Amino acid sequence: MEGQMPLIGDMFPEMEVQTTRGRMKLPDAFAGKWFILFSHPADFTPVCTTEFYAFQMRYPEFRKLNTELIGLSVDQVFAHIKWEEWIKENLGVKIEFPIIADTGTVANRLGLIHPNAGSNTVRAVFFVDPTGKIRAIMYYPAELGRNFDEFIRMIKGFQVADSQKVAMPANWPNNELIKDRVIVPPPTDVQTAEARVQSGEYECYDWWLCHKPVAE
Ligand code: BEZ
């Protein structure tokens, strides 16, 4: 692996990549937008094909959320193009987002090859915000296709968290305790902790577990 792989909170490393839509500079090509970079083990494989179908079906929703998608595998661009053609002809869906044709350089830089899980790229997902900062990283093995509705939930959650300075509870917006309400950051000093409970500004289980509705 070249250098340390980037972690949550790091800026996405600058790189130029070959894609099905031409050469692109990352993260600059998506400046001002969210983007999700995801890797798959190989073109023309069954689970990966279902994943591309699922991602493309949700692409309009991601774009409404100011979010772009970019795939990656260590395959030639010709293989990506042929696979896209196969998907269009057989599944009736045109893949509209770019796919990186990696030689292994990007995979090594991002830590996408996990030697004990095989020689292909794992199913990795990087969530990058409009400033180019990595906000989440996920890894899945070859045998488990990803849940793309969760990625939509994550982007929505990040956007509410950033705009309202709140945090999302488990399973938001269907949390078992506080439903679609969001968590107010806990106070970090005694005066604010005491004032928070007394003020009644928020609904609280305790001073460190307060919640409120999402602002309109
Ligand atoms: C698949 O996408 O079906 C797959 C890819 C690599 C290894 C195993 C399965």
Tab-separated table of N, CA and C in Angstrom, residues 55-199:
chain	number	residue	atom	x	y	z
A	55	PHE	N	-27.585	1.170	-8.114
A	55	PHE	CA	-27.042	2.529	-7.990
A	55	PHE	C	-27.627	3.444	-9.073
A	56	GLN	N	-27.681	2.929	-10.314
A	56	GLN	CA	-28.206	3.753	-11.405
A	56	GLN	C	-29.679	4.107	-11.154
A	57	MET	N	-30.462	3.166	-10.611
A	57	MET	CA	-31.869	3.449	-10.328
A	57	MET	C	-32.020	4.609	-9.350
A	58	ARG	N	-31.045	4.785	-8.482
A	58	ARG	CA	-31.117	5.840	-7.471
A	58	ARG	C	-30.341	7.090	-7.870
A	59	TYR	N	-29.690	7.062	-9.034
A	59	TYR	CA	-28.842	8.197	-9.434
A	59	TYR	C	-29.616	9.522	-9.454
A	60	PRO	N	-30.860	9.563	-10.008
A	60	PRO	CA	-31.593	10.838	-9.981
A	60	PRO	C	-31.803	11.360	-8.554
A	61	GLU	N	-32.052	10.447	-7.616
A	61	GLU	CA	-32.254	10.884	-6.227
A	61	GLU	C	-30.943	11.427	-5.642
A	62	PHE	N	-29.825	10.759	-5.949
A	62	PHE	CA	-28.535	11.285	-5.481
A	62	PHE	C	-28.282	12.670	-6.059
A	63	ARG	N	-28.602	12.854	-7.334
A	63	ARG	CA	-28.334	14.168	-7.953
A	63	ARG	C	-29.190	15.247	-7.323
A	64	LYS	N	-30.430	14.889	-6.944
A	64	LYS	CA	-31.275	15.872	-6.244
A	64	LYS	C	-30.630	16.277	-4.921
A	65	LEU	N	-29.827	15.385	-4.362
A	65	LEU	CA	-29.121	15.668	-3.101
A	65	LEU	C	-27.732	16.264	-3.373
A	66	ASN	N	-27.528	16.807	-4.578
A	66	ASN	CA	-26.234	17.424	-4.939
A	66	ASN	C	-25.088	16.428	-4.760
A	67	THR	N	-25.348	15.180	-5.142
A	67	THR	CA	-24.372	14.108	-4.928
A	67	THR	C	-24.081	13.379	-6.238
A	68	GLU	N	-22.802	13.234	-6.543
A	68	GLU	CA	-22.378	12.504	-7.739
A	68	GLU	C	-21.838	11.135	-7.337
A	69	LEU	N	-21.825	10.235	-8.293
A	69	LEU	CA	-21.314	8.879	-8.072
A	69	LEU	C	-20.143	8.641	-8.997
A	70	ILE	N	-19.178	7.835	-8.537
A	70	ILE	CA	-18.094	7.413	-9.423
A	70	ILE	C	-17.640	6.017	-8.993
A	71	GLY	N	-17.698	5.066	-9.929
A	71	GLY	CA	-17.315	3.687	-9.638
A	71	GLY	C	-15.830	3.470	-9.898
A	72	LEU	N	-15.349	2.310	-9.514
A	72	LEU	CA	-13.931	1.960	-9.735
A	72	LEU	C	-13.756	0.456	-9.675
A	73	SER	N	-12.988	-0.061	-10.629
A	73	SER	CA	-12.425	-1.406	-10.453
A	73	SER	C	-11.126	-1.457	-11.241
A	74	VAL	N	-10.337	-2.470	-10.939
A	74	VAL	CA	-9.098	-2.666	-11.697
A	74	VAL	C	-9.476	-3.462	-12.945
A	75	ASP	N	-10.012	-2.756	-13.906
A	75	ASP	CA	-10.398	-3.320	-15.206
A	75	ASP	C	-10.087	-2.255	-16.242
A	76	GLN	N	-9.935	-2.692	-17.494
A	76	GLN	CA	-9.680	-1.720	-18.555
A	76	GLN	C	-10.957	-0.949	-18.880
A	77	VAL	N	-10.775	0.246	-19.400
A	77	VAL	CA	-11.932	1.061	-19.738
A	77	VAL	C	-12.798	0.352	-20.786
A	78	PHE	N	-12.178	-0.453	-21.657
A	78	PHE	CA	-12.950	-1.201	-22.675
A	78	PHE	C	-13.896	-2.195	-21.999
A	79	ALA	N	-13.428	-2.830	-20.929
A	79	ALA	CA	-14.276	-3.781	-20.194
A	79	ALA	C	-15.452	-3.033	-19.549
A	80	HIS	N	-15.151	-1.861	-18.968
A	80	HIS	CA	-16.251	-1.073	-18.369
A	80	HIS	C	-17.298	-0.741	-19.434
A	81	ILE	N	-16.813	-0.302	-20.597
A	81	ILE	CA	-17.750	0.111	-21.662
A	81	ILE	C	-18.577	-1.083	-22.141
A	82	LYS	N	-17.922	-2.229	-22.334
A	82	LYS	CA	-18.651	-3.423	-22.784
A	82	LYS	C	-19.682	-3.856	-21.735
A	83	TRP	N	-19.292	-3.776	-20.481
A	83	TRP	CA	-20.206	-4.164	-19.393
A	83	TRP	C	-21.404	-3.201	-19.331
A	84	GLU	N	-21.128	-1.891	-19.480
A	84	GLU	CA	-22.232	-0.906	-19.519
A	84	GLU	C	-23.181	-1.243	-20.666
A	85	GLU	N	-22.605	-1.621	-21.829
A	85	GLU	CA	-23.446	-1.979	-22.987
A	85	GLU	C	-24.306	-3.195	-22.654
A	86	TRP	N	-23.684	-4.171	-21.985
A	86	TRP	CA	-24.421	-5.390	-21.616
A	86	TRP	C	-25.586	-5.035	-20.682
A	87	ILE	N	-25.308	-4.170	-19.721
A	87	ILE	CA	-26.356	-3.773	-18.758
A	87	ILE	C	-27.500	-3.068	-19.489
A	88	LYS	N	-27.136	-2.196	-20.432
A	88	LYS	CA	-28.179	-1.469	-21.194
A	88	LYS	C	-29.011	-2.448	-22.033
A	89	GLU	N	-28.329	-3.363	-22.709
A	89	GLU	CA	-29.045	-4.279	-23.618
A	89	GLU	C	-29.885	-5.307	-22.860
A	90	ASN	N	-29.380	-5.761	-21.740
A	90	ASN	CA	-30.038	-6.877	-21.037
A	90	ASN	C	-30.909	-6.453	-19.858
A	91	LEU	N	-30.578	-5.336	-19.240
A	91	LEU	CA	-31.349	-4.901	-18.072
A	91	LEU	C	-32.089	-3.593	-18.324
A	92	GLY	N	-31.831	-3.003	-19.497
A	92	GLY	CA	-32.582	-1.807	-19.898
A	92	GLY	C	-32.216	-0.549	-19.150
A	93	VAL	N	-31.002	-0.487	-18.615
A	93	VAL	CA	-30.600	0.681	-17.814
A	93	VAL	C	-29.273	1.215	-18.331
A	94	LYS	N	-29.231	2.540	-18.570
A	94	LYS	CA	-27.970	3.168	-19.019
A	94	LYS	C	-27.220	3.702	-17.807
A	95	ILE	N	-25.993	3.258	-17.655
A	95	ILE	CA	-25.160	3.746	-16.539
A	95	ILE	C	-24.687	5.155	-16.881
A	96	GLU	N	-25.083	6.115	-16.062
A	96	GLU	CA	-24.833	7.527	-16.396
A	96	GLU	C	-23.652	8.124	-15.637
A	97	PHE	N	-23.137	7.415	-14.656
A	97	PHE	CA	-22.026	7.978	-13.873
A	97	PHE	C	-20.710	7.363	-14.360
A	98	PRO	N	-19.580	8.052	-14.140
A	98	PRO	CA	-18.297	7.532	-14.628
A	98	PRO	C	-17.794	6.348	-13.801
A	99	ILE	N	-16.994	5.513	-14.442
A	99	ILE	CA	-16.341	4.388	-13.755
A	99	ILE	C	-14.836	4.521	-14.014
A	100	ILE	N	-14.074	4.498	-12.938
A	100	ILE	CA	-12.616	4.598	-13.067
A	100	ILE	C	-12.061	3.265	-13.551
A	101	ALA	N	-11.193	3.339	-14.576
A	101	ALA	CA	-10.449	2.159	-15.044
A	101	ALA	C	-9.081	2.239	-14.370
A	102	ASP	N	-8.953	1.534	-13.263
A	102	ASP	CA	-7.745	1.656	-12.442
A	102	ASP	C	-6.723	0.584	-12.837
A	103	THR	N	-5.465	0.965	-12.742
A	103	THR	CA	-4.400	-0.024	-12.992
A	103	THR	C	-3.916	-0.633	-11.679
A	104	GLY	N	-4.473	-0.160	-10.581
A	104	GLY	CA	-4.032	-0.595	-9.253
A	104	GLY	C	-3.497	0.568	-8.432
A	105	THR	N	-3.166	1.671	-9.103
A	105	THR	CA	-2.598	2.833	-8.395
A	105	THR	C	-3.615	3.434	-7.422
A	106	VAL	N	-4.839	3.646	-7.916
A	106	VAL	CA	-5.856	4.260	-7.045
A	106	VAL	C	-6.233	3.269	-5.941
A	107	ALA	N	-6.385	2.004	-6.321
A	107	ALA	CA	-6.743	0.980	-5.333
A	107	ALA	C	-5.719	0.934	-4.201
A	108	ASN	N	-4.456	1.038	-4.547
A	108	ASN	CA	-3.419	1.021	-3.511
A	108	ASN	C	-3.460	2.281	-2.665
A	109	ARG	N	-3.682	3.416	-3.323
A	109	ARG	CA	-3.691	4.695	-2.586
A	109	ARG	C	-4.844	4.735	-1.583
A	110	LEU	N	-5.990	4.141	-1.974
A	110	LEU	CA	-7.186	4.212	-1.112
A	110	LEU	C	-7.358	2.974	-0.238
A	111	GLY	N	-6.454	2.014	-0.351
A	111	GLY	CA	-6.561	0.818	0.501
A	111	GLY	C	-7.724	-0.074	0.109
A	112	LEU	N	-7.916	-0.282	-1.186
A	112	LEU	CA	-9.090	-1.030	-1.658
A	112	LEU	C	-8.806	-2.511	-1.854
A	113	ILE	N	-7.537	-2.897	-1.747
A	113	ILE	CA	-7.212	-4.324	-1.889
A	113	ILE	C	-6.821	-4.855	-0.508
A	114	HIS	N	-7.575	-5.812	-0.044
A	114	HIS	CA	-7.353	-6.396	1.283
A	114	HIS	C	-6.843	-7.822	1.035
A	115	PRO	N	-5.542	-8.026	1.137
A	115	PRO	CA	-4.936	-9.268	0.633
A	115	PRO	C	-5.575	-10.543	1.168
A	116	ASN	N	-6.085	-10.518	2.380
A	116	ASN	CA	-6.691	-11.743	2.906
A	116	ASN	C	-8.112	-11.969	2.391
A	117	ALA	N	-8.608	-11.006	1.600
A	117	ALA	CA	-9.947	-11.158	1.023
A	117	ALA	C	-9.860	-11.364	-0.489
A	118	GLY	N	-8.664	-11.625	-0.997
A	118	GLY	CA	-8.524	-11.866	-2.433
A	118	GLY	C	-7.704	-10.773	-3.099
A	119	SER	N	-7.524	-10.922	-4.413
A	119	SER	CA	-6.646	-9.987	-5.124
A	119	SER	C	-7.419	-8.848	-5.794
A	120	ASN	N	-8.760	-8.930	-5.808
A	120	ASN	CA	-9.553	-7.845	-6.402
A	120	ASN	C	-9.811	-6.750	-5.375
A	121	THR	N	-10.284	-5.605	-5.861
A	121	THR	CA	-10.727	-4.560	-4.936
A	121	THR	C	-11.948	-5.063	-4.169
A	122	VAL	N	-12.005	-4.731	-2.879
A	122	VAL	CA	-13.210	-5.043	-2.102
A	122	VAL	C	-14.309	-4.053	-2.495
A	123	ARG	N	-15.494	-4.257	-1.943
A	123	ARG	CA	-16.584	-3.301	-2.168
A	123	ARG	C	-16.415	-2.175	-1.147
A	124	ALA	N	-15.700	-1.111	-1.553
A	124	ALA	CA	-15.469	0.022	-0.645
A	124	ALA	C	-16.367	1.185	-1.055
A	125	VAL	N	-16.666	2.047	-0.090
A	125	VAL	CA	-17.478	3.238	-0.369
A	125	VAL	C	-16.869	4.410	0.387
A	126	PHE	N	-16.514	5.468	-0.345
A	126	PHE	CA	-16.011	6.700	0.264
A	126	PHE	C	-17.053	7.800	0.059
A	127	PHE	N	-17.457	8.438	1.142
A	127	PHE	CA	-18.379	9.577	1.068
A	127	PHE	C	-17.546	10.843	1.244
A	128	VAL	N	-17.608	11.735	0.256
A	128	VAL	CA	-16.758	12.933	0.272
A	128	VAL	C	-17.658	14.165	0.193
A	129	ASP	N	-17.390	15.148	1.062
A	129	ASP	CA	-18.278	16.318	1.125
A	129	ASP	C	-17.859	17.385	0.111
A	130	PRO	N	-18.628	18.480	0.009
A	130	PRO	CA	-18.326	19.486	-1.039
A	130	PRO	C	-16.984	20.183	-0.863
A	131	THR	N	-16.354	20.067	0.300
A	131	THR	CA	-15.016	20.666	0.471
A	131	THR	C	-13.915	19.652	0.130
A	132	GLY	N	-14.285	18.409	-0.193
A	132	GLY	CA	-13.284	17.391	-0.506
A	132	GLY	C	-12.876	16.563	0.705
A	133	LYS	N	-13.583	16.728	1.814
A	133	LYS	CA	-13.229	15.968	3.024
A	133	LYS	C	-13.969	14.624	3.060
A	134	ILE	N	-13.239	13.567	3.437
A	134	ILE	CA	-13.855	12.237	3.559
A	134	ILE	C	-14.695	12.197	4.832
A	135	ARG	N	-15.976	11.849	4.682
A	135	ARG	CA	-16.896	11.868	5.819
A	135	ARG	C	-17.258	10.471	6.309
A	136	ALA	N	-17.140	9.484	5.437
A	136	ALA	CA	-17.407	8.099	5.864
A	136	ALA	C	-16.710	7.153	4.894
A	137	ILE	N	-16.315	6.001	5.421
A	137	ILE	CA	-15.700	4.951	4.598
A	137	ILE	C	-16.348	3.641	5.021
A	138	MET	N	-16.741	2.834	4.040
A	138	MET	CA	-17.346	1.532	4.353
A	138	MET	C	-16.671	0.456	3.514
A	139	TYR	N	-16.555	-0.725	4.067
A	139	TYR	CA	-16.002	-1.865	3.319
A	139	TYR	C	-16.969	-3.036	3.416
A	140	TYR	N	-17.199	-3.671	2.290
A	140	TYR	CA	-18.025	-4.879	2.249
A	140	TYR	C	-17.236	-5.942	1.492
A	141	PRO	N	-17.496	-7.203	1.798
A	141	PRO	CA	-16.815	-8.278	1.077
A	141	PRO	C	-17.507	-8.582	-0.258
A	142	ALA	N	-16.850	-9.390	-1.072
A	142	ALA	CA	-17.368	-9.719	-2.407
A	142	ALA	C	-18.760	-10.349	-2.336
A	143	GLU	N	-19.014	-11.140	-1.282
A	143	GLU	CA	-20.251	-11.933	-1.282
A	143	GLU	C	-21.487	-11.168	-0.801
A	144	LEU	N	-21.322	-9.888	-0.458
A	144	LEU	CA	-22.476	-9.149	0.054
A	144	LEU	C	-22.688	-7.852	-0.726
A	145	GLY	N	-23.763	-7.818	-1.513
A	145	GLY	CA	-24.109	-6.583	-2.224
A	145	GLY	C	-24.532	-5.513	-1.227
A	146	ARG	N	-24.239	-4.257	-1.600
A	146	ARG	CA	-24.481	-3.151	-0.663
A	146	ARG	C	-25.933	-2.688	-0.654
A	147	ASN	N	-26.308	-1.970	0.416
A	147	ASN	CA	-27.656	-1.419	0.543
A	147	ASN	C	-27.611	0.051	0.127
A	148	PHE	N	-28.096	0.344	-1.054
A	148	PHE	CA	-27.942	1.688	-1.606
A	148	PHE	C	-28.912	2.680	-0.984
A	149	ASP	N	-30.012	2.200	-0.413
A	149	ASP	CA	-30.900	3.110	0.317
A	149	ASP	C	-30.176	3.669	1.548
A	150	GLU	N	-29.311	2.880	2.134
A	150	GLU	CA	-28.534	3.366	3.284
A	150	GLU	C	-27.628	4.526	2.859
A	151	PHE	N	-27.108	4.469	1.644
A	151	PHE	CA	-26.226	5.562	1.200
A	151	PHE	C	-27.015	6.861	1.029
A	152	ILE	N	-28.267	6.732	0.568
A	152	ILE	CA	-29.117	7.923	0.462
A	152	ILE	C	-29.392	8.464	1.869
A	153	ARG	N	-29.692	7.558	2.797
A	153	ARG	CA	-29.933	7.977	4.184
A	153	ARG	C	-28.697	8.693	4.745
A	154	MET	N	-27.518	8.170	4.428
A	154	MET	CA	-26.293	8.780	4.953
A	154	MET	C	-26.086	10.189	4.407
A	155	ILE	N	-26.275	10.342	3.096
A	155	ILE	CA	-26.101	11.691	2.518
A	155	ILE	C	-27.111	12.655	3.141
A	156	LYS	N	-28.372	12.228	3.264
A	156	LYS	CA	-29.377	13.096	3.888
A	156	LYS	C	-28.964	13.430	5.329
A	157	GLY	N	-28.479	12.418	6.040
A	157	GLY	CA	-28.056	12.628	7.434
A	157	GLY	C	-26.904	13.611	7.529
A	158	PHE	N	-25.903	13.463	6.670
A	158	PHE	CA	-24.767	14.408	6.683
A	158	PHE	C	-25.252	15.827	6.416
A	159	GLN	N	-26.169	15.948	5.467
A	159	GLN	CA	-26.605	17.291	5.081
A	159	GLN	C	-27.396	17.959	6.203
A	160	VAL	N	-28.233	17.186	6.909
A	160	VAL	CA	-28.954	17.758	8.056
A	160	VAL	C	-27.962	18.061	9.186
A	161	ALA	N	-27.022	17.139	9.415
A	161	ALA	CA	-26.030	17.340	10.487
A	161	ALA	C	-25.244	18.620	10.242
A	162	ASP	N	-24.828	18.848	8.997
A	162	ASP	CA	-24.006	20.023	8.687
A	162	ASP	C	-24.811	21.310	8.780
A	163	SER	N	-26.031	21.291	8.250
A	163	SER	CA	-26.786	22.545	8.188
A	163	SER	C	-27.382	22.907	9.537
A	164	GLN	N	-27.660	21.907	10.396
A	164	GLN	CA	-28.355	22.205	11.656
A	164	GLN	C	-27.513	21.917	12.886
A	165	LYS	N	-26.274	21.488	12.648
A	165	LYS	CA	-25.348	21.213	13.776
A	165	LYS	C	-25.985	20.260	14.796
A	166	VAL	N	-26.497	19.160	14.285
A	166	VAL	CA	-27.125	18.136	15.126
A	166	VAL	C	-26.541	16.787	14.744
A	167	ALA	N	-26.958	15.732	15.443
A	167	ALA	CA	-26.512	14.376	15.114
A	167	ALA	C	-27.751	13.492	14.940
A	168	MET	N	-27.577	12.436	14.168
A	168	MET	CA	-28.703	11.554	13.862
A	168	MET	C	-28.696	10.346	14.796
A	169	PRO	N	-29.860	9.981	15.330
A	169	PRO	CA	-29.915	8.776	16.160
A	169	PRO	C	-29.877	7.511	15.291
A	170	ALA	N	-29.777	6.377	15.945
A	170	ALA	CA	-29.802	5.081	15.242
A	170	ALA	C	-31.051	4.992	14.372
A	171	ASN	N	-30.863	4.442	13.195
A	171	ASN	CA	-31.979	4.184	12.270
A	171	ASN	C	-32.748	5.434	11.856
A	172	TRP	N	-32.181	6.611	12.127
A	172	TRP	CA	-32.847	7.852	11.696
A	172	TRP	C	-33.233	7.761	10.224
A	173	PRO	N	-34.414	8.182	9.829
A	173	PRO	CA	-35.430	8.934	10.569
A	173	PRO	C	-36.502	8.042	11.197
A	174	ASN	N	-36.184	6.781	11.436
A	174	ASN	CA	-37.150	5.849	12.041
A	174	ASN	C	-36.607	5.327	13.364
A	175	ASN	N	-36.139	6.245	14.191
A	175	ASN	CA	-35.553	5.806	15.452
A	175	ASN	C	-36.636	5.306	16.410
A	176	GLU	N	-36.311	4.252	17.130
A	176	GLU	CA	-37.275	3.600	18.018
A	176	GLU	C	-37.671	4.507	19.197
A	177	LEU	N	-36.800	5.408	19.623
A	177	LEU	CA	-37.076	6.250	20.787
A	177	LEU	C	-37.597	7.629	20.405
A	178	ILE	N	-36.897	8.282	19.459
A	178	ILE	CA	-37.218	9.697	19.209
A	178	ILE	C	-37.731	9.933	17.784
A	179	LYS	N	-38.089	8.831	17.103
A	179	LYS	CA	-38.688	8.897	15.753
A	179	LYS	C	-37.756	9.663	14.800
A	180	ASP	N	-38.302	10.701	14.119
A	180	ASP	CA	-37.479	11.409	13.131
A	180	ASP	C	-36.807	12.652	13.719
A	181	ARG	N	-36.833	12.756	15.051
A	181	ARG	CA	-36.173	13.914	15.684
A	181	ARG	C	-34.649	13.705	15.688
A	182	VAL	N	-33.926	14.786	15.946
A	182	VAL	CA	-32.456	14.729	15.860
A	182	VAL	C	-31.840	15.122	17.206
A	183	ILE	N	-30.606	14.732	17.405
A	183	ILE	CA	-29.962	14.883	18.710
A	183	ILE	C	-29.173	16.189	18.768
A	184	VAL	N	-29.407	16.916	19.849
A	184	VAL	CA	-28.699	18.180	20.069
A	184	VAL	C	-27.348	17.845	20.710
A	185	PRO	N	-26.237	18.446	20.214
A	185	PRO	CA	-24.933	18.109	20.812
A	185	PRO	C	-24.944	18.348	22.318
A	186	PRO	N	-24.391	17.424	23.105
A	186	PRO	CA	-24.400	17.585	24.562
A	186	PRO	C	-23.580	18.790	24.997
A	187	PRO	N	-23.989	19.436	26.090
A	187	PRO	CA	-23.204	20.552	26.616
A	187	PRO	C	-21.837	20.062	27.096
A	188	THR	N	-20.882	20.971	27.124
A	188	THR	CA	-19.536	20.573	27.550
A	188	THR	C	-19.095	21.322	28.805
A	189	ASP	N	-20.051	21.999	29.470
A	189	ASP	CA	-19.703	22.603	30.761
A	189	ASP	C	-20.919	22.527	31.689
A	190	VAL	N	-20.654	22.640	32.980
A	190	VAL	CA	-21.687	22.427	33.999
A	190	VAL	C	-22.826	23.429	33.875
A	191	GLN	N	-22.488	24.707	33.674
A	191	GLN	CA	-23.549	25.729	33.604
A	191	GLN	C	-24.525	25.421	32.472
A	192	THR	N	-23.975	25.064	31.294
A	192	THR	CA	-24.860	24.788	30.156
A	192	THR	C	-25.661	23.516	30.402
A	193	ALA	N	-25.051	22.540	31.050
A	193	ALA	CA	-25.769	21.296	31.344
A	193	ALA	C	-26.963	21.588	32.263
A	194	GLU	N	-26.724	22.375	33.323
A	194	GLU	CA	-27.824	22.701	34.261
A	194	GLU	C	-28.890	23.536	33.559
A	195	ALA	N	-28.440	24.507	32.776
A	195	ALA	CA	-29.384	25.403	32.100
A	195	ALA	C	-30.232	24.641	31.089
A	196	ARG	N	-29.637	23.650	30.460
A	196	ARG	CA	-30.363	22.936	29.411
A	196	ARG	C	-31.580	22.221	29.983
A	197	VAL	N	-31.408	21.560	31.112
A	197	VAL	CA	-32.536	20.824	31.700
A	197	VAL	C	-33.602	21.803	32.170
A	198	GLN	N	-33.138	22.907	32.815
A	198	GLN	CA	-34.105	23.861	33.373
A	198	GLN	C	-34.847	24.634	32.295
A	199	SER	N	-34.184	24.917	31.184
A	199	SER	CA	-34.785	25.806	30.180
A	199	SER	C	-35.997	25.174	29.489
